[in-house]
Coordinates of C-alpha atoms and ligand atoms in Angstrom, one line a residue:
X26 CA 44.7 -24.2 52.6
X27 CA 43.9 -26.2 49.6
X28 CA 41.4 -23.9 47.9
X29 CA 40.9 -20.2 47.1
X30 CA 37.1 -20.6 47.5
X31 CA 36.2 -17.6 49.7
X32 CA 33.1 -19.3 51.1
X33 CA 35.0 -22.4 52.3
X34 CA 37.8 -20.3 53.7
X35 CA 35.6 -17.9 55.7
X36 CA 33.4 -20.7 57.0
X37 CA 36.5 -22.7 58.1
X38 CA 37.7 -19.5 59.9
X39 CA 34.4 -19.1 61.6
X40 CA 34.4 -22.8 62.8
X41 CA 38.1 -22.6 64.0
X42 CA 37.1 -19.5 66.0
X43 CA 34.3 -21.3 67.6
X44 CA 35.9 -24.8 68.4
X45 CA 39.6 -23.3 69.1
X46 CA 41.6 -26.3 68.1
X47 CA 45.4 -26.1 68.8
X48 CA 46.0 -26.9 65.3
X49 CA 44.3 -27.0 61.9
X50 CA 45.3 -29.6 59.3
X51 CA 43.8 -29.5 55.8
X52 CA 43.5 -33.1 54.4
X53 CA 45.1 -33.1 50.9
X54 CA 44.6 -36.9 50.6
X55 CA 48.3 -37.7 49.9
X56 CA 49.6 -41.0 51.0
X57 CA 52.2 -39.4 53.2
X58 CA 49.6 -37.4 55.1
X59 CA 47.4 -40.5 55.5
X60 CA 50.3 -42.7 56.5
X61 CA 51.3 -40.1 59.2
X62 CA 47.6 -40.1 60.5
X63 CA 47.5 -44.0 60.5
X64 CA 50.7 -44.0 62.6
X65 CA 49.4 -41.4 65.0
X66 CA 46.2 -43.2 65.6
X67 CA 48.2 -46.4 66.2
X68 CA 50.5 -44.7 68.6
X69 CA 47.9 -43.2 70.7
X70 CA 45.8 -46.5 70.7
X71 CA 42.9 -45.0 68.8
X72 CA 43.4 -47.8 66.2
X73 CA 45.2 -51.0 66.2
X74 CA 47.2 -52.4 63.3
X75 CA 46.2 -55.8 62.4
X76 CA 48.3 -58.7 60.9
X77 CA 50.5 -57.3 58.1
X78 CA 50.5 -60.3 56.1
X79 CA 46.9 -61.6 56.3
X80 CA 45.3 -58.1 56.6
X81 CA 47.7 -55.6 55.1
X82 CA 46.9 -52.0 55.6
X83 CA 44.0 -53.0 57.9
X84 CA 43.1 -51.2 61.3
X85 CA 40.8 -52.2 64.2
X86 CA 38.8 -49.6 66.1
X87 CA 36.3 -49.8 69.1
X88 CA 33.8 -47.2 69.9
X89 CA 32.3 -46.8 73.4
X90 CA 29.5 -49.2 74.3
X91 CA 27.1 -46.2 74.4
X92 CA 28.2 -45.3 70.9
X93 CA 27.6 -48.2 68.5
X94 CA 24.8 -47.1 66.1
X95 CA 22.9 -44.3 64.6
X96 CA 20.8 -42.4 67.2
X97 CA 17.5 -41.7 65.6
X98 CA 16.1 -40.0 68.7
X99 CA 18.8 -37.5 68.7
X100 CA 18.8 -36.9 64.9
X101 CA 17.2 -33.5 63.9
X102 CA 16.0 -31.9 60.7
X103 CA 16.0 -28.1 61.5
X104 CA 14.2 -26.6 58.7
X105 CA 12.9 -23.0 59.3
X106 CA 9.2 -24.2 59.2
X107 CA 8.4 -27.2 61.4
X108 CA 6.0 -28.5 58.8
X109 CA 8.8 -28.8 56.3
X110 CA 10.4 -31.5 58.5
X111 CA 7.2 -33.4 58.8
X112 CA 5.8 -35.9 61.2
X113 CA 8.6 -38.4 60.7
X114 CA 11.4 -36.2 61.7
X115 CA 12.6 -34.7 65.0
X116 CA 12.4 -30.9 64.5
X117 CA 13.7 -27.8 66.2
X118 CA 13.9 -24.2 65.2
X119 CA 17.3 -23.8 63.5
X120 CA 17.9 -20.5 65.5
X121 CA 17.1 -22.4 68.8
X122 CA 19.3 -25.4 67.8
X123 CA 22.3 -23.2 66.8
X124 CA 21.9 -21.3 70.1
X125 CA 21.9 -24.7 72.0
X126 CA 24.7 -26.2 70.2
X127 CA 27.0 -23.2 69.7
X128 CA 28.1 -23.2 73.5
X129 CA 28.8 -27.0 73.2
X130 CA 31.2 -26.4 70.3
X131 CA 32.8 -23.3 72.0
X132 CA 36.4 -24.5 72.7
X133 CA 35.5 -28.1 72.2
X134 CA 38.8 -28.7 70.2
X135 CA 41.3 -27.1 72.6
X136 CA 44.2 -29.4 73.0
X137 CA 43.0 -31.1 69.7
X138 CA 43.6 -30.9 66.1
X139 CA 40.8 -29.9 63.6
X140 CA 41.0 -31.8 60.3
X141 CA 39.5 -30.0 57.3
X142 CA 38.2 -32.8 55.0
X143 CA 37.3 -31.8 51.4
X144 CA 35.3 -34.7 49.7
X145 CA 33.3 -35.4 46.7
X146 CA 30.1 -37.5 46.8
X147 CA 30.2 -39.0 43.3
X148 CA 33.0 -39.3 40.9
X149 CA 34.9 -36.0 40.7
X150 CA 33.8 -34.2 37.6
X151 CA 30.4 -36.0 37.4
X152 CA 27.4 -33.7 36.7
X153 CA 25.7 -35.7 39.5
X154 CA 28.5 -35.1 42.1
X155 CA 28.4 -32.8 44.9
X156 CA 31.2 -31.4 47.4
X157 CA 31.4 -31.4 51.0
X158 CA 33.7 -30.3 53.6
X159 CA 33.8 -31.9 56.9
X160 CA 35.5 -30.5 59.9
X161 CA 36.4 -33.2 62.6
X162 CA 38.6 -33.7 65.6
X163 CA 38.6 -37.5 64.9
X164 CA 41.5 -39.3 62.9
X165 CA 39.0 -42.3 62.6
X166 CA 36.7 -40.0 60.7
X167 CA 39.4 -38.9 58.4
X168 CA 40.5 -42.4 57.8
X169 CA 37.0 -43.6 57.1
X170 CA 36.1 -40.6 54.9
X171 CA 39.2 -41.6 52.8
X172 CA 37.8 -44.9 52.2
X173 CA 34.0 -43.8 51.8
X174 CA 34.4 -40.7 49.6
X175 CA 36.6 -39.2 47.0
X176 CA 38.6 -37.2 49.7
X177 CA 41.3 -34.7 49.3
X178 CA 42.5 -31.6 47.2
X179 CA 40.8 -32.9 44.0
X180 CA 37.4 -32.6 45.6
X181 CA 37.7 -28.9 45.4
X182 CA 38.2 -28.9 41.6
X183 CA 34.4 -29.0 41.0
X184 CA 33.8 -26.1 43.3
X185 CA 36.0 -23.3 41.8
X186 CA 36.8 -20.0 43.7
X187 CA 33.2 -18.6 44.2
X188 CA 30.6 -21.4 44.5
X189 CA 28.8 -21.7 47.6
X190 CA 27.4 -25.1 46.7
X191 CA 29.2 -27.4 49.3
X192 CA 27.9 -29.0 52.3
X193 CA 29.4 -27.7 55.6
X194 CA 29.9 -30.6 58.1
X195 CA 31.0 -29.9 61.6
X196 CA 31.9 -33.0 63.7
X197 CA 33.4 -33.1 67.2
X198 CA 33.7 -36.2 69.4
X199 CA 33.5 -33.7 72.4
X200 CA 33.1 -36.1 75.4
X201 CA 31.2 -38.7 73.6
X202 CA 28.5 -38.1 76.1
X203 CA 25.3 -39.7 75.0
X204 CA 23.2 -37.3 77.0
X205 CA 24.7 -34.4 74.8
X206 CA 24.7 -36.3 71.5
X207 CA 23.2 -34.4 68.5
X208 CA 23.2 -35.1 64.7
X209 CA 21.5 -32.1 63.3
X210 CA 20.8 -31.0 59.8
X211 CA 20.0 -27.6 58.6
X212 CA 18.9 -28.3 55.1
X213 CA 18.4 -24.7 54.1
X214 CA 22.0 -23.8 55.1
X215 CA 23.6 -26.9 53.6
X216 CA 24.8 -27.5 57.1
X217 CA 25.3 -30.6 59.3
X218 CA 26.4 -30.5 63.0
X219 CA 27.3 -33.6 64.9
X220 CA 28.5 -33.7 68.4
X221 CA 29.4 -36.3 71.2
X222 CA 29.4 -39.4 69.0
X223 CA 32.5 -41.1 67.1
X224 CA 30.5 -43.9 65.3
X225 CA 29.7 -44.5 61.8
X226 CA 26.5 -43.0 60.4
X227 CA 26.6 -40.3 63.2
X228 CA 30.0 -39.0 62.2
X229 CA 30.9 -39.9 58.5
X230 CA 28.8 -36.9 57.4
X231 CA 29.1 -37.6 53.8
X232 CA 27.0 -40.7 54.2
X233 CA 23.6 -40.7 55.7
X234 CA 23.6 -37.0 56.8
X235 CA 24.7 -35.5 53.4
X236 CA 24.1 -38.2 50.8
X237 CA 20.6 -38.9 52.0
X238 CA 19.1 -36.3 54.4
X239 CA 20.7 -33.1 52.9
X240 CA 20.6 -34.6 49.3
X241 CA 17.0 -35.8 49.4
X242 CA 16.1 -32.2 50.2
X243 CA 18.3 -30.9 47.3
X244 CA 17.0 -33.5 45.0
X245 CA 13.4 -32.5 45.7
X246 CA 14.3 -28.8 44.8
X247 CA 16.5 -29.8 41.9
X248 CA 14.5 -32.5 40.3
X249 CA 16.5 -35.7 41.2
X250 CA 16.4 -38.4 43.9
X251 CA 18.6 -39.5 46.8
X252 CA 17.7 -42.9 47.9
X253 CA 18.8 -45.6 50.4
X254 CA 19.4 -48.0 47.6
X255 CA 22.1 -50.4 46.3
X256 CA 22.8 -50.5 42.6
X257 CA 23.7 -53.7 40.8
X258 CA 24.1 -54.9 37.1
X259 CA 23.1 -58.3 35.8
X260 CA 25.0 -59.3 32.8
X261 CA 23.6 -62.2 30.6
X262 CA 25.5 -64.5 28.5
X263 CA 25.3 -62.0 25.5
X264 CA 27.0 -59.5 27.6
X265 CA 24.0 -57.1 28.0
X266 CA 23.8 -55.6 31.5
X267 CA 20.5 -54.7 33.1
X268 CA 20.7 -52.4 36.1
X269 CA 18.4 -52.4 39.0
X270 CA 18.3 -50.6 42.4
X271 CA 16.9 -51.8 45.6
X272 CA 15.8 -50.1 48.9
X273 CA 15.8 -52.2 52.0
X274 CA 16.0 -50.8 55.6
X275 CA 19.4 -50.7 57.5
X276 CA 20.8 -54.3 58.0
X277 CA 18.2 -55.9 55.7
X278 CA 20.3 -57.1 52.9
X279 CA 21.5 -54.3 50.6
X280 CA 25.2 -55.1 50.8
X281 CA 24.5 -58.7 50.3
X282 CA 22.3 -58.3 47.3
X283 CA 24.6 -55.8 45.6
X284 CA 27.5 -58.3 45.7
X285 CA 25.5 -61.3 45.0
X286 CA 27.2 -64.5 43.5
X287 CA 25.0 -66.1 40.9
X288 CA 24.0 -69.7 41.7
X289 CA 25.5 -72.4 39.6
X290 CA 22.6 -72.7 37.4
X291 CA 23.1 -69.1 36.2
X292 CA 26.9 -69.0 36.5
X293 CA 27.4 -72.0 34.2
X294 CA 25.3 -70.2 31.5
X295 CA 27.5 -67.1 31.8
X296 CA 25.5 -64.7 33.9
X297 CA 27.5 -62.2 36.1
X298 CA 26.5 -59.7 38.8
X299 CA 28.3 -56.3 39.2
X300 CA 28.2 -54.1 42.1
X301 CA 27.8 -50.3 41.5
X302 CA 26.7 -49.4 45.0
X303 CA 25.6 -51.0 48.3
X304 CA 23.8 -48.4 50.2
X305 CA 22.9 -45.0 48.4
X306 CA 21.8 -44.0 45.0
X307 CA 21.5 -40.6 43.4
X308 CA 19.1 -40.9 40.5
X309 CA 18.5 -38.3 37.7
X310 CA 16.8 -38.3 34.4
X311 CA 19.3 -38.4 31.4
X312 CA 19.0 -36.7 28.1
X313 CA 17.6 -39.7 26.6
X314 CA 14.8 -39.7 29.0
X315 CA 15.9 -42.7 31.1
X316 CA 16.6 -42.7 34.9
X317 CA 20.4 -42.9 35.6
X318 CA 21.9 -43.8 39.0
X319 CA 25.4 -43.1 40.5
X320 CA 26.7 -44.3 43.7
X321 CA 28.0 -41.3 45.6
X322 CA 30.2 -43.3 47.9
X323 CA 33.6 -44.7 47.2
X324 CA 33.6 -47.7 49.6
X325 CA 31.3 -49.9 51.8
X326 CA 30.5 -49.4 55.4
X327 CA 29.3 -52.9 55.7
X328 CA 27.6 -55.0 58.5
X329 CA 30.3 -57.5 59.6
X330 CA 28.3 -60.2 61.4
X331 CA 26.8 -62.8 59.0
X332 CA 29.4 -61.9 56.4
X333 CA 31.2 -65.1 55.2
X334 CA 32.8 -67.0 52.5
X335 CA 29.4 -68.6 51.6
X336 CA 26.9 -65.6 52.4
X337 CA 28.9 -62.8 50.7
X338 CA 32.4 -63.9 49.5
X339 CA 32.9 -60.6 47.6
X340 CA 32.3 -58.5 50.7
X341 CA 34.6 -60.8 52.6
X342 CA 37.3 -60.4 49.8
X343 CA 36.8 -56.6 50.0
X344 CA 38.0 -56.5 53.5
X345 CA 41.3 -58.3 53.1
X346 CA 43.3 -55.1 52.7
X347 CA 43.2 -51.3 53.6
X348 CA 40.0 -51.9 55.7
X349 CA 38.9 -50.6 58.9
X350 CA 37.1 -52.8 61.3
X351 CA 34.9 -51.2 64.0
X352 CA 33.6 -53.1 67.1
X353 CA 34.5 -56.7 65.9
X354 CA 36.4 -59.3 68.0
X355 CA 40.1 -59.3 67.9
X356 CA 41.9 -62.6 67.7
X357 CA 45.1 -62.1 69.6
X358 CA 46.9 -65.3 68.4
X359 CA 47.2 -64.2 64.9
X360 CA 46.2 -60.4 65.1
X361 CA 43.2 -60.8 63.0
X362 CA 39.4 -60.2 63.4
X363 CA 36.3 -62.3 63.9
X364 CA 32.7 -61.8 64.1
X365 CA 29.6 -64.0 64.6
X366 CA 28.8 -65.8 61.4
X367 CA 32.3 -65.6 59.9
X368 CA 33.2 -69.2 60.4
X369 CA 32.7 -72.0 62.8
X370 CA 36.0 -71.5 64.4
X371 CA 35.8 -68.6 66.8
X372 CA 39.1 -67.7 68.5
X373 CA 39.7 -68.8 72.1
X374 CA 42.4 -66.3 72.8
X375 CA 40.7 -63.1 71.9
X376 CA 39.1 -59.9 73.2
X377 CA 35.6 -59.0 72.4
X378 CA 34.4 -55.7 70.9
X379 CA 34.6 -54.0 74.4
X380 CA 38.2 -55.1 74.8
X381 CA 37.5 -57.8 77.4
X382 CA 39.3 -61.1 77.4
X383 CA 37.0 -63.4 75.4
X384 CA 37.1 -67.1 74.5
X385 CA 34.8 -67.7 71.4
X386 CA 34.6 -71.4 72.1
X387 CA 33.2 -71.1 75.7
X388 CA 31.7 -67.7 76.0
X389 CA 28.0 -67.2 75.6
X390 CA 28.2 -63.5 74.9
X391 CA 28.9 -62.1 71.5
X392 CA 32.5 -61.2 70.3
X393 CA 31.4 -58.7 67.8
X394 CA 28.7 -56.0 68.3
X395 CA 25.7 -57.0 66.1
X396 CA 26.2 -53.7 64.3
X397 CA 29.9 -54.0 64.0
X398 CA 31.1 -52.8 60.6
X399 CA 34.0 -53.0 58.0
X400 CA 34.9 -49.9 56.0
X401 CA 36.3 -51.3 52.7
X402 CA 37.4 -49.5 49.6
X403 CA 34.9 -50.2 46.7
X404 CA 37.9 -51.0 44.3
X405 CA 38.7 -53.9 46.6
X406 CA 35.5 -55.6 45.5
X407 CA 36.2 -58.5 43.2
X408 CA 32.7 -57.8 41.4
X409 CA 32.9 -54.0 41.3
X410 CA 31.2 -52.7 38.0
X411 CA 33.4 -51.2 35.3
X412 CA 30.6 -48.5 35.4
X413 CA 31.6 -47.6 39.0
X414 CA 33.3 -44.3 38.1
X415 CA 31.1 -43.5 35.1
X416 CA 30.2 -39.8 35.7
X417 CA 26.8 -40.3 34.0
X418 CA 25.8 -43.4 36.0
X419 CA 23.9 -46.5 34.7
X420 CA 20.4 -46.6 33.4
X421 CA 17.9 -48.3 35.7
X422 CA 15.3 -50.7 34.5
X423 CA 13.9 -51.7 37.9
X424 CA 13.5 -50.5 41.5
X425 CA 13.0 -52.9 44.2
X426 CA 11.6 -52.4 47.6
X427 CA 11.8 -54.9 50.5
X428 CA 12.1 -55.3 54.2
X429 CA 12.0 -58.0 57.0
X430 CA 8.5 -59.4 57.4
X431 CA 8.0 -62.7 59.0
X432 CA 4.5 -62.8 57.4
X433 CA 2.3 -60.8 55.2
X434 CA 4.7 -59.7 52.4
X435 CA 5.4 -62.3 49.8
X436 CA 8.7 -63.4 48.3
X437 CA 8.1 -60.9 45.3
X438 CA 5.4 -58.9 43.5
X439 CA 5.5 -56.2 40.9
X440 CA 3.4 -53.1 41.3
X441 CA 0.8 -52.4 38.6
X442 CA 2.4 -49.1 37.5
X443 CA 4.7 -46.3 38.8
X444 CA 1.9 -44.8 41.0
X445 CA 1.0 -48.0 42.6
X446 CA 4.8 -48.7 42.9
X447 CA 5.0 -45.4 44.8
X448 CA 2.2 -46.7 47.2
X449 CA 4.1 -50.0 47.7
X450 CA 7.3 -48.2 48.7
X451 CA 5.5 -45.6 50.8
X452 CA 3.8 -48.5 52.8
X453 CA 6.8 -50.7 53.3
X454 CA 7.2 -51.9 56.9
X455 CA 10.1 -53.9 58.3
X456 CA 11.3 -55.3 61.7
X457 CA 13.9 -52.9 63.2
X458 CA 17.6 -54.0 63.4
X459 CA 20.7 -53.3 65.4
X460 CA 21.8 -50.5 62.9
X461 CA 20.1 -47.9 65.1
X462 CA 19.8 -47.9 68.8
X463 CA 16.5 -48.9 70.3
X464 CA 14.4 -52.2 70.3
X465 CA 15.3 -54.8 67.6
X466 CA 12.6 -56.9 65.8
X467 CA 9.7 -54.5 66.0
X468 CA 7.9 -53.9 62.8
X469 CA 7.5 -50.3 61.8
X470 CA 6.6 -48.5 58.7
X471 CA 9.7 -47.4 56.9
X472 CA 8.8 -45.8 53.5
X473 CA 11.3 -46.5 50.8
X474 CA 13.8 -47.4 53.6
X475 CA 14.0 -43.7 54.1
X476 CA 12.2 -43.3 57.4
X477 CA 15.4 -42.3 59.2
X478 CA 17.0 -40.5 56.2
X479 CA 14.5 -38.2 54.6
X480 CA 15.5 -34.6 55.1
X481 CA 12.1 -33.0 54.5
X482 CA 8.3 -33.8 54.9
X483 CA 7.7 -37.3 54.0
X484 CA 4.4 -36.4 52.4
X485 CA 6.3 -33.9 50.1
X486 CA 8.8 -36.7 49.4
X487 CA 6.0 -39.0 48.3
X488 CA 4.7 -36.2 46.0
X489 CA 8.2 -35.9 44.6
X490 CA 8.3 -39.5 43.8
X491 CA 5.0 -39.2 41.9
X492 CA 6.4 -36.2 40.0
X493 CA 9.4 -38.1 39.0
X494 CA 7.1 -40.8 37.5
X495 CA 5.3 -38.1 35.5
X496 CA 8.6 -36.8 34.2
X497 CA 9.8 -40.2 33.4
X498 CA 6.6 -41.5 31.7
X499 CA 7.3 -44.6 29.7
X500 CA 10.9 -44.5 30.8
X501 CA 10.1 -45.1 34.3
X502 CA 11.6 -48.0 35.9
X503 CA 9.3 -51.1 36.9
X504 CA 8.7 -51.2 40.7
X505 CA 8.9 -54.4 42.6
X506 CA 8.6 -55.5 46.2
X507 CA 10.6 -58.5 47.7
X508 CA 10.8 -60.1 51.2
X509 CA 13.6 -62.7 51.8
X510 CA 12.7 -62.9 55.5
X511 CA 9.5 -64.8 55.6
X512 CA 9.6 -67.5 58.5
X513 CA 8.0 -70.8 59.2
X514 CA 6.2 -71.7 62.6
X515 CA 9.6 -72.2 64.2
X516 CA 10.8 -68.9 63.1
X517 CA 13.3 -70.1 60.5
X518 CA 13.7 -68.3 57.3
X519 CA 12.0 -70.2 54.4
X520 CA 13.7 -68.8 51.5
X521 CA 17.4 -69.6 51.2
X522 CA 18.4 -66.0 50.4
X523 CA 21.7 -64.5 49.5
X524 CA 22.9 -65.7 46.2
X525 CA 19.7 -67.6 45.5
X526 CA 18.0 -64.2 45.5
X527 CA 19.2 -64.1 42.0
X528 CA 16.3 -66.5 41.1
X529 CA 14.0 -63.7 41.9
X530 CA 16.0 -61.0 40.3
X531 CA 15.7 -63.2 37.0
X532 CA 11.9 -63.1 37.1
X533 CA 12.2 -59.3 37.7
X534 CA 14.4 -58.8 34.8
X535 CA 12.1 -61.0 32.6
X536 CA 9.2 -58.7 33.5
X537 CA 11.4 -55.7 32.5
X538 CA 12.3 -57.2 29.2
X539 CA 8.7 -58.5 28.7
X540 CA 9.6 -62.2 28.6
X541 CA 8.3 -63.3 32.0
X542 CA 4.7 -64.1 32.8
X543 CA 2.7 -63.1 35.8
X544 CA -0.5 -63.5 37.6
X545 CA -2.5 -60.7 39.1
X546 CA -3.3 -60.6 42.8
X547 CA -5.0 -58.1 44.9
X548 CA -1.5 -56.5 45.9
X549 CA 0.2 -56.7 42.5
X550 CA 1.5 -59.1 39.8
X551 CA 3.2 -62.2 41.1
X552 CA 5.2 -64.9 39.2
X553 CA 3.6 -68.3 39.0
X554 CA 5.4 -70.5 41.4
X555 CA 6.9 -72.5 38.7
X556 CA 8.4 -69.3 37.3
X557 CA 10.9 -69.1 40.0
X558 CA 13.7 -71.5 39.1
X559 CA 14.5 -73.7 42.2
X560 CA 16.8 -76.2 40.4
X561 CA 19.6 -77.1 42.9
X562 CA 17.6 -76.0 45.9
X563 CA 16.2 -78.1 48.7
X564 CA 12.8 -76.6 48.5
X565 CA 10.0 -77.6 46.3
X566 CA 7.4 -75.7 44.2
X567 CA 4.8 -75.9 47.0
X568 CA 7.2 -73.9 49.3
X569 CA 7.5 -71.3 46.6
X570 CA 3.8 -71.3 46.4
X571 CA 3.6 -70.7 50.2
X572 CA 6.2 -67.9 49.9
X573 CA 4.0 -66.2 47.3
X574 CA 0.8 -66.6 49.2
X575 CA -1.1 -63.4 49.7
X576 CA -3.1 -63.9 52.9
X577 CA -6.3 -61.6 52.4
X578 CA -7.1 -61.4 56.2
X579 CA -3.5 -60.3 57.0
X580 CA -3.7 -57.8 54.1
X581 CA -6.9 -56.4 55.4
X582 CA -5.0 -55.8 58.7
X583 CA -2.2 -54.3 56.8
X584 CA -4.5 -51.9 55.0
X585 CA -5.7 -50.7 58.3
X586 CA -2.2 -50.1 59.5
X587 CA -1.4 -48.2 56.3
X588 CA -4.6 -46.1 56.9
X589 CA -3.2 -45.3 60.5
X590 CA 0.1 -44.4 59.1
X591 CA -1.2 -42.3 56.2
X592 CA -3.2 -40.3 58.7
X593 CA -0.1 -38.8 60.2
X594 CA 0.5 -36.9 56.9
X595 CA -2.7 -35.0 57.0
X596 CA -3.3 -32.8 53.9
X597 CA 0.4 -33.4 52.9
X598 CA -0.5 -37.0 51.8
X599 CA -0.8 -36.9 48.1
X600 CA -4.3 -37.7 47.0
X601 CA -3.0 -40.3 44.7
X602 CA -1.9 -42.4 47.7
X603 CA -5.2 -42.3 49.4
X604 CA -6.7 -43.4 46.1
X605 CA -4.2 -46.2 45.9
X606 CA -5.2 -47.3 49.5
X607 CA -9.0 -47.4 48.6
X608 CA -8.2 -49.3 45.5
X609 CA -6.2 -51.9 47.4
X610 CA -9.1 -52.2 49.9
X611 CA -11.6 -52.7 47.1
X612 CA -9.4 -55.4 45.5
X613 CA -9.1 -57.2 48.9
X614 CA -12.8 -57.4 49.4
X615 CA -13.7 -58.6 46.0
Ligands
GTP4 P1 23.1 -51.3 56.1 O1 24.5 -51.2 55.8 O2 22.8 -51.1 57.6 O3 22.2 -50.3 55.2 O4 22.6 -52.7 55.7 P2 22.3 -53.6 54.5 O5 20.9 -53.3 54.0 O6 23.4 -53.4 53.6 O7 22.4 -55.1 55.0 P3 23.4 -56.3 54.9 O8 23.5 -56.8 53.5 O9 24.7 -56.0 55.5 O10 22.6 -57.5 55.6 C1 22.4 -57.4 57.0 C2 22.1 -58.7 57.7 O11 21.1 -59.3 57.0 C3 23.2 -59.6 57.7 O12 23.4 -60.3 58.9 C4 23.1 -60.6 56.5 O13 23.6 -61.8 56.8 C5 21.5 -60.7 56.5 N1 21.0 -61.0 55.1 C6 21.4 -60.4 54.0 N2 20.7 -60.9 52.9 C7 19.9 -61.9 53.4 C8 19.1 -62.9 52.8 O14 18.9 -62.9 51.6 N3 18.5 -63.8 53.7 C9 18.7 -63.8 54.9 N4 18.1 -64.7 55.7 N5 19.5 -62.9 55.6 C10 20.1 -62.0 54.9
SPV5 C1 22.6 -47.8 58.0 O1 22.3 -47.7 59.2 O2 21.7 -47.8 57.1 C2 23.9 -47.8 57.4 C3 25.1 -47.6 58.4 O3 24.3 -47.9 56.4 S1 25.3 -46.1 59.0 O4 26.3 -45.5 58.2 O5 25.7 -46.1 60.4 O6 24.0 -45.3 58.7
MN6 MN1 22.3 -48.3 54.9

C-alpha cells in the first residue's frame, strides 16, 4: 500500500473482494516495477518489443478486431435522476447499473493480478489537478497510464490521509466480449466502471472518462470547465506568447494543430508554436480575472494514420522512443511500425494490425487500423511548451471551435461576442470518424466537440458556458470557428491545412490584439480574403474568397437543423440560445 488514505484503502479492499484477483500490485511508478511489467507483457506476447536502435523503449500492441475504438452506444452516464444525464447521453439508474455490473465483476480477476494505479490529472501539486485511482487487470493499461498521466506514489501526495476527493476507476478486460462491454460513469459517486474492453478511451480511465465526463460534471459544480480542447502557444518575434485552445471532434485535427510547424513565411520572422496539450483542457478563472488552462494529461494518445514528417513532424518525433503503438502494421524486416500516410514506402514483409501476413506494396487492405494510435510521452515532443508543467496553467486569449464540414462552414469566422460564441460552439456539426465505432462520414451535431464526453445534461452544460462568460466579463477569450475540411466538387480538400493553418491562427491572434480587420457577415466576423496570408501557397485569393463564402441558402437549412437539434433539450435549453437562433435567422433573411 502506498497511502494511508482510509477512503482509498477501504474502496480497494471492497473491489478486491468483488473481483477476487490472485494478486494485488500497487503501482509506485518506479522504473524497476515498470521494467518488470514491460518484460512480463513481452514474455506473454501481450506486447512486442520493437527495434531497440530505431525505436528504443517502444512496444507494439494489438487489440481484438471488435475492440478498436470508443463505444458510444455502450457508454453510460448513471446520474440518480435521468434528466441530469440529458438527451445526448445513455442513462440507466445507478442502482440498476450497479446491480447489473456487480455480478459481471464478481470473481472476474481470478487467476489474474489487479494493478492499483494512483495518478494525477494535472501537474502534481497544481491547484487545478485532481487525483484518480484506477484498478485494472491489464498491463497495457498500466503502461499507457504511465505515459498519459503522472502515475505512481507521488500522485497520492495531493490527497492526504482523509480526503475523499479522488475518482474511483474499476477496469477489467473480462472476456473482451463486445456484447457485455460497458463504459459506465457514476458522476455523483466519483466512480467509473469499465468492463470487456481493452482499448484506449474505453480503458485509460483518466482520459475521456475522468478528465472529460466526470470532470465536466465537477467543473459545473465547482465553477470551472473541462473541455475537449488542445492548448497551444504562439510566440511572436518579440518573444510574447499568445495561448489559444481549440475544440475539434475526435480525429478532426487537434493533435495536428497543437504541434503545428509554422510555414516558412512566419518561421523566418521568428514565430514559434509551443504545445501545451493536444486533447483535453481544464480551464479556471485566475486571480487576475483571466481564464487559465492546464493540460491534465502527460502524454499524447494520437491518431497514427496520416502522421508523417510533413504533416506533423513533431508528433512523429514524439514517437521515436518510449512509445506504445496500438493496431499499426508491423514491419518484420527491421521490427519497426508503419501506417497509412507515414511514407510512400510501405513494407513488403509485414503483418497488418490483425497480425496477418501483409505486403504493403501489393495488398489493397489497410496495414494499420484507421483509429490506430501512438501513446507518446509529452516530454518527447520537440515543441513542448516550457509552461507544460506550470501548476497555474496558461492564460487563454482565444477559443476555437471546428469540425469536418465539406460545405456550409467557412474557413474561419469570429463570433460577435461570448454569448454568440457559445451558440457557435453549441451548434457545431462534424462528419463522424473512426475514433468511435459506427458509420464514418455522417454529419452530426457535436456541441463543443463534447457530444460523447459531457457527463451531464447538455442544456445545463450550455448554461454553464454562459455563466462562465458572465464571470469572465471583459476577460473572456474571443471565440472563433474554423473548418479545414471544405471540399471541391471532386471531394478534395481545398485548404492545404496542417502547418498552413497558422495563416488562419495569425488572423485570430490579430483579432485578439485588435490589429486585424474584419467584415461582418450574417454568421459572424470574417477576414477579408486578402487578410489571410497565402504567400508561398499554390492557391489564390479567389480560392480564399470561396473558402470564406457564406452560402445563405445552406445556412437557412443549417438554421433548420439547429432548431431541430435544440428541440431535444426542451426547457433545459437556455433562453439565450433560442434568442441567438432567431437572431441568426433574422440576419440570414435580411
Ligand atoms: P483525437 O485524438 O481522436 O481527439 O483526434 P485529433 O482531433 O487530435 O485529430 P488528429 O490531429 O489526430 O487528426 C486526425 C486526422 O485528421 C489525421 O488523419 C490528420 O492527418 C487529419 N488532419 C489533421 N489536420 C488536418 C488539416 O488541417 N487538414 C486536413 N485535410 N486533414 C487534417
Ligand atoms: C478521441 O476519440 O477523442 C480520442 C481517443 O482522443 S480516445 O482516448 O479513445 O477517446
Ligand atoms: Mn480526443
